[in-house]
PDB file of C-alpha atoms in Angstrom:
ATOM      1  CA  GLN U   1      81.510  95.731  93.749  1.00  0.00           C
ATOM      2  CA  VAL U   2      83.351  98.698  94.909  1.00  0.00           C
ATOM      3  CA  GLN U   3      85.095 100.365  92.019  1.00  0.00           C
ATOM      4  CA  LEU U   4      87.138 103.775  92.169  1.00  0.00           C
ATOM      5  CA  GLN U   5      88.135 105.416  89.055  1.00  0.00           C
ATOM      6  CA  GLU U   6      90.804 108.357  88.901  1.00  0.00           C
ATOM      7  CA  SER U   7      90.398 110.992  86.045  1.00  0.00           C
ATOM      8  CA  GLY U   8      92.374 114.292  85.482  1.00  0.00           C
ATOM      9  CA  PRO U   9      95.143 115.663  83.348  1.00  0.00           C
ATOM     10  CA  GLY U  10      98.047 113.687  82.590  1.00  0.00           C
ATOM     11  CA  LEU U  11     100.368 116.409  82.212  1.00  0.00           C
ATOM     12  CA  VAL U  12     100.803 119.713  84.481  1.00  0.00           C
ATOM     13  CA  LYS U  13     103.082 122.601  84.135  1.00  0.00           C
ATOM     14  CA  PRO U  14     105.565 123.362  86.942  1.00  0.00           C
ATOM     15  CA  SER U  15     104.301 125.623  89.637  1.00  0.00           C
ATOM     16  CA  GLU U  16     100.621 125.037  88.566  1.00  0.00           C
ATOM     17  CA  THR U  17      98.028 122.939  90.479  1.00  0.00           C
ATOM     18  CA  LEU U  18      97.432 119.286  89.952  1.00  0.00           C
ATOM     19  CA  SER U  19      93.776 118.413  90.173  1.00  0.00           C
ATOM     20  CA  LEU U  20      92.465 114.595  90.190  1.00  0.00           C
ATOM     21  CA  THR U  21      89.242 113.261  90.659  1.00  0.00           C
ATOM     22  CA  CYS U  22      87.893 109.828  92.166  1.00  0.00           C
ATOM     23  CA  THR U  23      84.527 108.358  90.958  1.00  0.00           C
ATOM     24  CA  VAL U  24      83.192 105.913  93.517  1.00  0.00           C
ATOM     25  CA  SER U  25      80.895 103.156  92.522  1.00  0.00           C
ATOM     26  CA  GLY U  26      79.301 100.324  94.638  1.00  0.00           C
ATOM     27  CA  ALA U  27      79.611 101.797  97.925  1.00  0.00           C
ATOM     28  CA  SER U  28      78.556 104.878  99.876  1.00  0.00           C
ATOM     29  CA  ILE U  29      80.880 107.684  99.723  1.00  0.00           C
ATOM     30  CA  THR U  30      79.356 109.016 103.275  1.00  0.00           C
ATOM     31  CA  SER U  31      80.053 105.955 104.917  1.00  0.00           C
ATOM     32  CA  TYR U  32      83.911 105.416 104.701  1.00  0.00           C
ATOM     33  CA  TYR U  33      87.310 107.419 104.966  1.00  0.00           C
ATOM     34  CA  TRP U  34      89.072 107.807 101.434  1.00  0.00           C
ATOM     35  CA  SER U  35      92.557 108.664 100.700  1.00  0.00           C
ATOM     36  CA  TRP U  36      94.977 109.398  97.803  1.00  0.00           C
ATOM     37  CA  ILE U  37      98.281 107.723  97.508  1.00  0.00           C
ATOM     38  CA  ARG U  38     100.846 108.319  94.954  1.00  0.00           C
ATOM     39  CA  GLN U  39     103.851 106.247  93.687  1.00  0.00           C
ATOM     40  CA  PRO U  40     106.841 107.990  91.576  1.00  0.00           C
ATOM     41  CA  PRO U  41     108.141 105.833  88.742  1.00  0.00           C
ATOM     42  CA  GLY U  42     110.317 102.855  89.927  1.00  0.00           C
ATOM     43  CA  LYS U  43     109.445 103.980  93.562  1.00  0.00           C
ATOM     44  CA  GLY U  44     107.461 103.194  96.814  1.00  0.00           C
ATOM     45  CA  LEU U  45     104.088 104.417  98.105  1.00  0.00           C
ATOM     46  CA  GLU U  46     103.462 107.567  99.602  1.00  0.00           C
ATOM     47  CA  TRP U  47     100.231 108.549 101.462  1.00  0.00           C
ATOM     48  CA  ILE U  48      99.084 112.012 100.573  1.00  0.00           C
ATOM     49  CA  GLY U  49      95.767 112.255 102.716  1.00  0.00           C
ATOM     50  CA  LEU U  50      92.691 111.161 103.974  1.00  0.00           C
ATOM     51  CA  ARG U  51      88.986 112.781 104.131  1.00  0.00           C
ATOM     52  CA  HIS U  52      85.640 111.949 105.531  1.00  0.00           C
ATOM     53  CA  ASN U  53      82.247 113.435 104.663  1.00  0.00           C
ATOM     54  CA  SER U  54      82.039 114.573 108.338  1.00  0.00           C
ATOM     55  CA  GLY U  55      84.707 116.817 107.366  1.00  0.00           C
ATOM     56  CA  SER U  56      87.533 115.084 108.778  1.00  0.00           C
ATOM     57  CA  THR U  57      90.781 115.381 106.923  1.00  0.00           C
ATOM     58  CA  ASN U  58      94.462 114.923 107.341  1.00  0.00           C
ATOM     59  CA  TYR U  59      97.550 115.352 105.376  1.00  0.00           C
ATOM     60  CA  ASN U  60     100.982 113.918 105.004  1.00  0.00           C
ATOM     61  CA  PRO U  61     103.181 116.750 106.781  1.00  0.00           C
ATOM     62  CA  SER U  62     105.309 116.836 104.237  1.00  0.00           C
ATOM     63  CA  LEU U  63     102.656 117.546 101.610  1.00  0.00           C
ATOM     64  CA  LYS U  64     100.347 119.470 103.926  1.00  0.00           C
ATOM     65  CA  SER U  65     100.978 123.188 102.871  1.00  0.00           C
ATOM     66  CA  ARG U  66     100.137 122.213  99.198  1.00  0.00           C
ATOM     67  CA  VAL U  67      97.369 119.523  99.424  1.00  0.00           C
ATOM     68  CA  THR U  68      93.427 119.815  99.741  1.00  0.00           C
ATOM     69  CA  ILE U  69      91.206 116.579  99.493  1.00  0.00           C
ATOM     70  CA  SER U  70      87.288 117.484  99.196  1.00  0.00           C
ATOM     71  CA  LEU U  71      84.356 115.272  98.650  1.00  0.00           C
ATOM     72  CA  ASP U  72      81.091 115.799  96.882  1.00  0.00           C
ATOM     73  CA  THR U  73      78.479 113.418  97.911  1.00  0.00           C
ATOM     74  CA  SER U  74      76.006 114.362  94.990  1.00  0.00           C
ATOM     75  CA  LYS U  75      78.569 112.993  92.594  1.00  0.00           C
ATOM     76  CA  ASP U  76      79.954 110.539  94.472  1.00  0.00           C
ATOM     77  CA  GLN U  77      83.650 111.954  93.932  1.00  0.00           C
ATOM     78  CA  PHE U  78      86.377 113.241  96.000  1.00  0.00           C
ATOM     79  CA  SER U  79      89.079 115.225  94.681  1.00  0.00           C
ATOM     80  CA  LEU U  80      92.801 116.029  95.270  1.00  0.00           C
ATOM     81  CA  ASN U  81      94.318 119.557  94.584  1.00  0.00           C
ATOM     82  CA  LEU U  82      98.180 119.796  95.009  1.00  0.00           C
ATOM     83  CA  SER U  83      99.593 123.156  94.320  1.00  0.00           C
ATOM     84  CA  SER U  84     102.854 124.512  93.558  1.00  0.00           C
ATOM     85  CA  VAL U  85     104.132 121.040  91.493  1.00  0.00           C
ATOM     86  CA  THR U  86     107.591 120.402  90.743  1.00  0.00           C
ATOM     87  CA  ALA U  87     109.011 117.448  88.801  1.00  0.00           C
ATOM     88  CA  ALA U  88     109.197 115.593  92.390  1.00  0.00           C
ATOM     89  CA  ASP U  89     105.369 115.497  92.194  1.00  0.00           C
ATOM     90  CA  THR U  90     105.584 112.958  88.859  1.00  0.00           C
ATOM     91  CA  ALA U  91     103.707 110.028  90.045  1.00  0.00           C
ATOM     92  CA  VAL U  92     101.352 107.540  89.275  1.00  0.00           C
ATOM     93  CA  TYR U  93      98.144 108.765  91.889  1.00  0.00           C
ATOM     94  CA  TYR U  94      95.838 106.314  93.153  1.00  0.00           C
ATOM     95  CA  CYS U  95      92.617 106.965  95.110  1.00  0.00           C
ATOM     96  CA  VAL U  96      91.650 104.296  97.668  1.00  0.00           C
ATOM     97  CA  LYS U  97      88.761 103.380 100.389  1.00  0.00           C
ATOM     98  CA  HIS U  98      89.514 102.458 103.709  1.00  0.00           C
ATOM     99  CA  HIS U  99      88.891  99.005 104.471  1.00  0.00           C
ATOM    100  CA  ASN U 100      86.695  99.297 107.781  1.00  0.00           C
ATOM    101  CA  GLY U 101      85.753 102.564 107.450  1.00  0.00           C
ATOM    102  CA  ASP U 102      88.185 103.728 110.232  1.00  0.00           C
ATOM    103  CA  TYR U 103      90.577 107.142 110.192  1.00  0.00           C
ATOM    104  CA  ASP U 104      93.751 104.909 110.359  1.00  0.00           C
ATOM    105  CA  ASP U 105      93.058 101.802 108.232  1.00  0.00           C
ATOM    106  CA  ALA U 106      94.485  99.470 105.643  1.00  0.00           C
ATOM    107  CA  PHE U 107      93.263 100.044 102.160  1.00  0.00           C
ATOM    108  CA  ASP U 108      91.252  97.389 100.428  1.00  0.00           C
ATOM    109  CA  ILE U 109      89.934  98.980  97.516  1.00  0.00           C
ATOM    110  CA  TRP U 110      92.485 100.948  94.704  1.00  0.00           C
ATOM    111  CA  GLY U 111      91.777 102.750  91.526  1.00  0.00           C
ATOM    112  CA  GLN U 112      93.727 101.747  88.822  1.00  0.00           C
ATOM    113  CA  GLY U 113      95.872 104.540  89.010  1.00  0.00           C
ATOM    114  CA  THR U 114      96.697 107.656  86.953  1.00  0.00           C
ATOM    115  CA  MET U 115     100.084 108.807  85.633  1.00  0.00           C
ATOM    116  CA  VAL U 116     100.603 112.463  86.233  1.00  0.00           C
ATOM    117  CA  THR U 117     103.844 113.892  84.763  1.00  0.00           C
ATOM    118  CA  VAL U 118     105.088 117.534  85.816  1.00  0.00           C
ATOM    119  CA  SER U 119     106.915 119.326  82.872  1.00  0.00           C
ATOM    120  CA  SER U 120     106.872 122.155  81.024  1.00  0.00           C
TER     121      SER U 120
ATOM    122  CA  ASP X   1     106.861 109.908 111.279  1.00  0.00           C
ATOM    123  CA  ILE X   2     107.079 106.454 111.688  1.00  0.00           C
ATOM    124  CA  GLN X   3     109.648 104.656 109.458  1.00  0.00           C
ATOM    125  CA  MET X   4     109.058 101.285 107.995  1.00  0.00           C
ATOM    126  CA  THR X   5     112.032  99.127 106.996  1.00  0.00           C
ATOM    127  CA  GLN X   6     111.396  95.935 105.038  1.00  0.00           C
ATOM    128  CA  HIS X   7     114.206  93.168 104.430  1.00  0.00           C
ATOM    129  CA  PRO X   8     115.367  91.956 102.173  1.00  0.00           C
ATOM    130  CA  SER X   9     114.923  94.556  99.226  1.00  0.00           C
ATOM    131  CA  THR X  10     114.988  91.683  96.582  1.00  0.00           C
ATOM    132  CA  LEU X  11     114.553  87.692  97.052  1.00  0.00           C
ATOM    133  CA  SER X  12     114.621  84.755  94.628  1.00  0.00           C
ATOM    134  CA  ALA X  13     113.118  81.526  95.541  1.00  0.00           C
ATOM    135  CA  SER X  14     111.961  78.485  93.799  1.00  0.00           C
ATOM    136  CA  VAL X  15     108.175  77.617  93.290  1.00  0.00           C
ATOM    137  CA  GLY X  16     107.121  75.601  96.568  1.00  0.00           C
ATOM    138  CA  ASP X  17     109.776  77.311  98.781  1.00  0.00           C
ATOM    139  CA  ARG X  18     108.752  78.961 102.001  1.00  0.00           C
ATOM    140  CA  VAL X  19     109.278  82.913 101.797  1.00  0.00           C
ATOM    141  CA  THR X  20     109.340  85.237 104.596  1.00  0.00           C
ATOM    142  CA  ILE X  21     109.861  88.907 104.245  1.00  0.00           C
ATOM    143  CA  THR X  22     110.474  91.019 107.475  1.00  0.00           C
ATOM    144  CA  CYS X  23     109.137  94.547 108.391  1.00  0.00           C
ATOM    145  CA  ARG X  24     110.294  96.725 111.426  1.00  0.00           C
ATOM    146  CA  ALA X  25     108.588  99.880 112.726  1.00  0.00           C
ATOM    147  CA  SER X  26     110.793 102.655 114.173  1.00  0.00           C
ATOM    148  CA  GLN X  27     108.343 102.754 116.976  1.00  0.00           C
ATOM    149  CA  SER X  28     105.850 100.603 118.371  1.00  0.00           C
ATOM    150  CA  ILE X  29     102.518 100.551 116.209  1.00  0.00           C
ATOM    151  CA  SER X  30     100.774  97.543 118.192  1.00  0.00           C
ATOM    152  CA  ARG X  31      99.297  95.507 115.466  1.00  0.00           C
ATOM    153  CA  TRP X  32      98.185  98.264 112.841  1.00  0.00           C
ATOM    154  CA  LEU X  33      99.944  96.771 110.025  1.00  0.00           C
ATOM    155  CA  ALA X  34      99.119  95.572 106.316  1.00  0.00           C
ATOM    156  CA  TRP X  35     100.703  93.794 103.485  1.00  0.00           C
ATOM    157  CA  TYR X  36     100.207  94.500  99.900  1.00  0.00           C
ATOM    158  CA  GLN X  37     101.061  92.844  96.801  1.00  0.00           C
ATOM    159  CA  GLN X  38     101.944  94.851  93.767  1.00  0.00           C
ATOM    160  CA  LYS X  39     102.388  93.431  90.223  1.00  0.00           C
ATOM    161  CA  PRO X  40     103.990  95.558  87.300  1.00  0.00           C
ATOM    162  CA  GLY X  41     101.683  98.209  86.010  1.00  0.00           C
ATOM    163  CA  LYS X  42      98.853  97.354  88.523  1.00  0.00           C
ATOM    164  CA  ALA X  43      97.672  98.958  91.659  1.00  0.00           C
ATOM    165  CA  PRO X  44      98.687  97.251  95.153  1.00  0.00           C
ATOM    166  CA  ASN X  45      96.362  94.624  96.329  1.00  0.00           C
ATOM    167  CA  LEU X  46      95.535  94.156 100.348  1.00  0.00           C
ATOM    168  CA  LEU X  47      96.540  90.767 101.623  1.00  0.00           C
ATOM    169  CA  ILE X  48      96.809  91.099 105.080  1.00  0.00           C
ATOM    170  CA  TYR X  49      95.686  93.583 107.468  1.00  0.00           C
ATOM    171  CA  LYS X  50      95.876  94.226 111.540  1.00  0.00           C
ATOM    172  CA  ALA X  51      98.985  92.039 111.181  1.00  0.00           C
ATOM    173  CA  SER X  52      97.510  88.742 110.666  1.00  0.00           C
ATOM    174  CA  SER X  53      94.137  88.940 109.270  1.00  0.00           C
ATOM    175  CA  LEU X  54      93.901  87.688 105.612  1.00  0.00           C
ATOM    176  CA  LYS X  55      91.614  89.439 103.433  1.00  0.00           C
ATOM    177  CA  SER X  56      88.702  87.664 102.144  1.00  0.00           C
ATOM    178  CA  GLY X  57      89.741  85.896  98.672  1.00  0.00           C
ATOM    179  CA  VAL X  58      93.346  86.058  99.532  1.00  0.00           C
ATOM    180  CA  PRO X  59      95.216  82.357  99.352  1.00  0.00           C
ATOM    181  CA  SER X  60      95.738  80.708 102.346  1.00  0.00           C
ATOM    182  CA  ARG X  61      99.276  80.459 101.780  1.00  0.00           C
ATOM    183  CA  PHE X  62      99.975  84.152 103.011  1.00  0.00           C
ATOM    184  CA  SER X  63      99.955  84.583 106.618  1.00  0.00           C
ATOM    185  CA  GLY X  64     101.282  87.583 108.801  1.00  0.00           C
ATOM    186  CA  SER X  65     102.679  87.701 112.273  1.00  0.00           C
ATOM    187  CA  GLY X  66     103.908  90.306 114.803  1.00  0.00           C
ATOM    188  CA  SER X  67     103.286  93.180 117.227  1.00  0.00           C
ATOM    189  CA  GLY X  68     104.836  96.305 118.460  1.00  0.00           C
ATOM    190  CA  THR X  69     107.677  96.716 115.940  1.00  0.00           C
ATOM    191  CA  TYR X  70     108.558  93.575 114.396  1.00  0.00           C
ATOM    192  CA  PHE X  71     106.412  92.094 111.568  1.00  0.00           C
ATOM    193  CA  THR X  72     106.709  89.203 109.171  1.00  0.00           C
ATOM    194  CA  LEU X  73     104.741  88.369 105.952  1.00  0.00           C
ATOM    195  CA  THR X  74     105.156  84.473 105.042  1.00  0.00           C
ATOM    196  CA  ILE X  75     104.243  82.851 101.837  1.00  0.00           C
ATOM    197  CA  SER X  76     104.267  79.053 102.849  1.00  0.00           C
ATOM    198  CA  SER X  77     104.610  77.658  99.192  1.00  0.00           C
ATOM    199  CA  LEU X  78     105.679  79.959  96.538  1.00  0.00           C
ATOM    200  CA  GLN X  79     103.913  79.808  93.373  1.00  0.00           C
ATOM    201  CA  PRO X  80     104.674  81.537  90.311  1.00  0.00           C
ATOM    202  CA  ASP X  81     101.916  83.977  90.440  1.00  0.00           C
ATOM    203  CA  ASP X  82     103.523  85.101  93.404  1.00  0.00           C
ATOM    204  CA  SER X  83     106.139  86.990  91.674  1.00  0.00           C
ATOM    205  CA  ALA X  84     105.574  90.592  92.624  1.00  0.00           C
ATOM    206  CA  THR X  85     106.821  93.575  94.957  1.00  0.00           C
ATOM    207  CA  TYR X  86     105.368  93.398  98.393  1.00  0.00           C
ATOM    208  CA  TYR X  87     104.865  96.337 100.711  1.00  0.00           C
ATOM    209  CA  CYS X  88     104.308  96.683 104.583  1.00  0.00           C
ATOM    210  CA  GLN X  89     101.999  99.682 105.824  1.00  0.00           C
ATOM    211  CA  GLN X  90     101.733 101.038 109.374  1.00  0.00           C
ATOM    212  CA  TYR X  91      98.577 102.825 110.047  1.00  0.00           C
ATOM    213  CA  ASN X  92      99.005 103.554 113.723  1.00  0.00           C
ATOM    214  CA  SER X  93      99.857 107.027 113.197  1.00  0.00           C
ATOM    215  CA  TYR X  94      98.160 108.067 109.745  1.00  0.00           C
ATOM    216  CA  SER X  95     100.442 105.845 107.201  1.00  0.00           C
ATOM    217  CA  THR X  96     103.541 105.074 106.045  1.00  0.00           C
ATOM    218  CA  PHE X  97     104.748 102.265 103.722  1.00  0.00           C
ATOM    219  CA  GLY X  98     108.095 100.239 103.712  1.00  0.00           C
ATOM    220  CA  GLN X  99     110.361 100.398 100.672  1.00  0.00           C
ATOM    221  CA  GLY X 100     109.181  97.133  99.130  1.00  0.00           C
ATOM    222  CA  THR X 101     110.405  93.587  98.572  1.00  0.00           C
ATOM    223  CA  LYS X 102     110.535  92.253  95.069  1.00  0.00           C
ATOM    224  CA  VAL X 103     110.186  88.547  95.293  1.00  0.00           C
ATOM    225  CA  GLU X 104     111.411  86.708  91.977  1.00  0.00           C
ATOM    226  CA  ILE X 105     111.060  83.207  90.835  1.00  0.00           C
ATOM    227  CA  LYS X 106     114.194  81.116  90.230  1.00  0.00           C
TER     228      LYS X 106
END
């Protein structure tokens, strides 16, 4: 079955760059769109951005200036970089698979999530 | 941005009750709407996509309906395992989520 696993530092200093990686197993990373979503403690879900192997990307307008999502087919991984972080970026970060492989889509497979705290 | 508004924010119901959660979009999203269930400390789980299509493996007591700007998620007979927070998501124009509805068992 398809599984996603996030990895990366759990603590990032203010003004630095948050970097996370999602490892995909059980599905071809070239066949689907992939997204990152985050959830601040006790709050709701926020879509961050998407990426396809074709190079197609899209980002939440509220984060667009700080976000880059890349994909490495040789490692079956996709990654999130979020620059100039502040305490407001503290959240659980999830990597997700698009359900039908469409650009705009529901998300049918989620990683377990990784908590990232921004603090000095 | 398309804003998604869920009602109620919290509901408390008994086992066996029929429960309905509503989700309104700030503009028409056709049927590009999904519902998720999230339990504490866990990732959300997709229940319904394209407004009314049940994801494989999801119990049939869950159903979705609606189109345009008004959508509902119904649990036909509430079970103890359904205690969770439920989110709607529009994917007509990138993705935005509702603020969530917490369902508690009396």
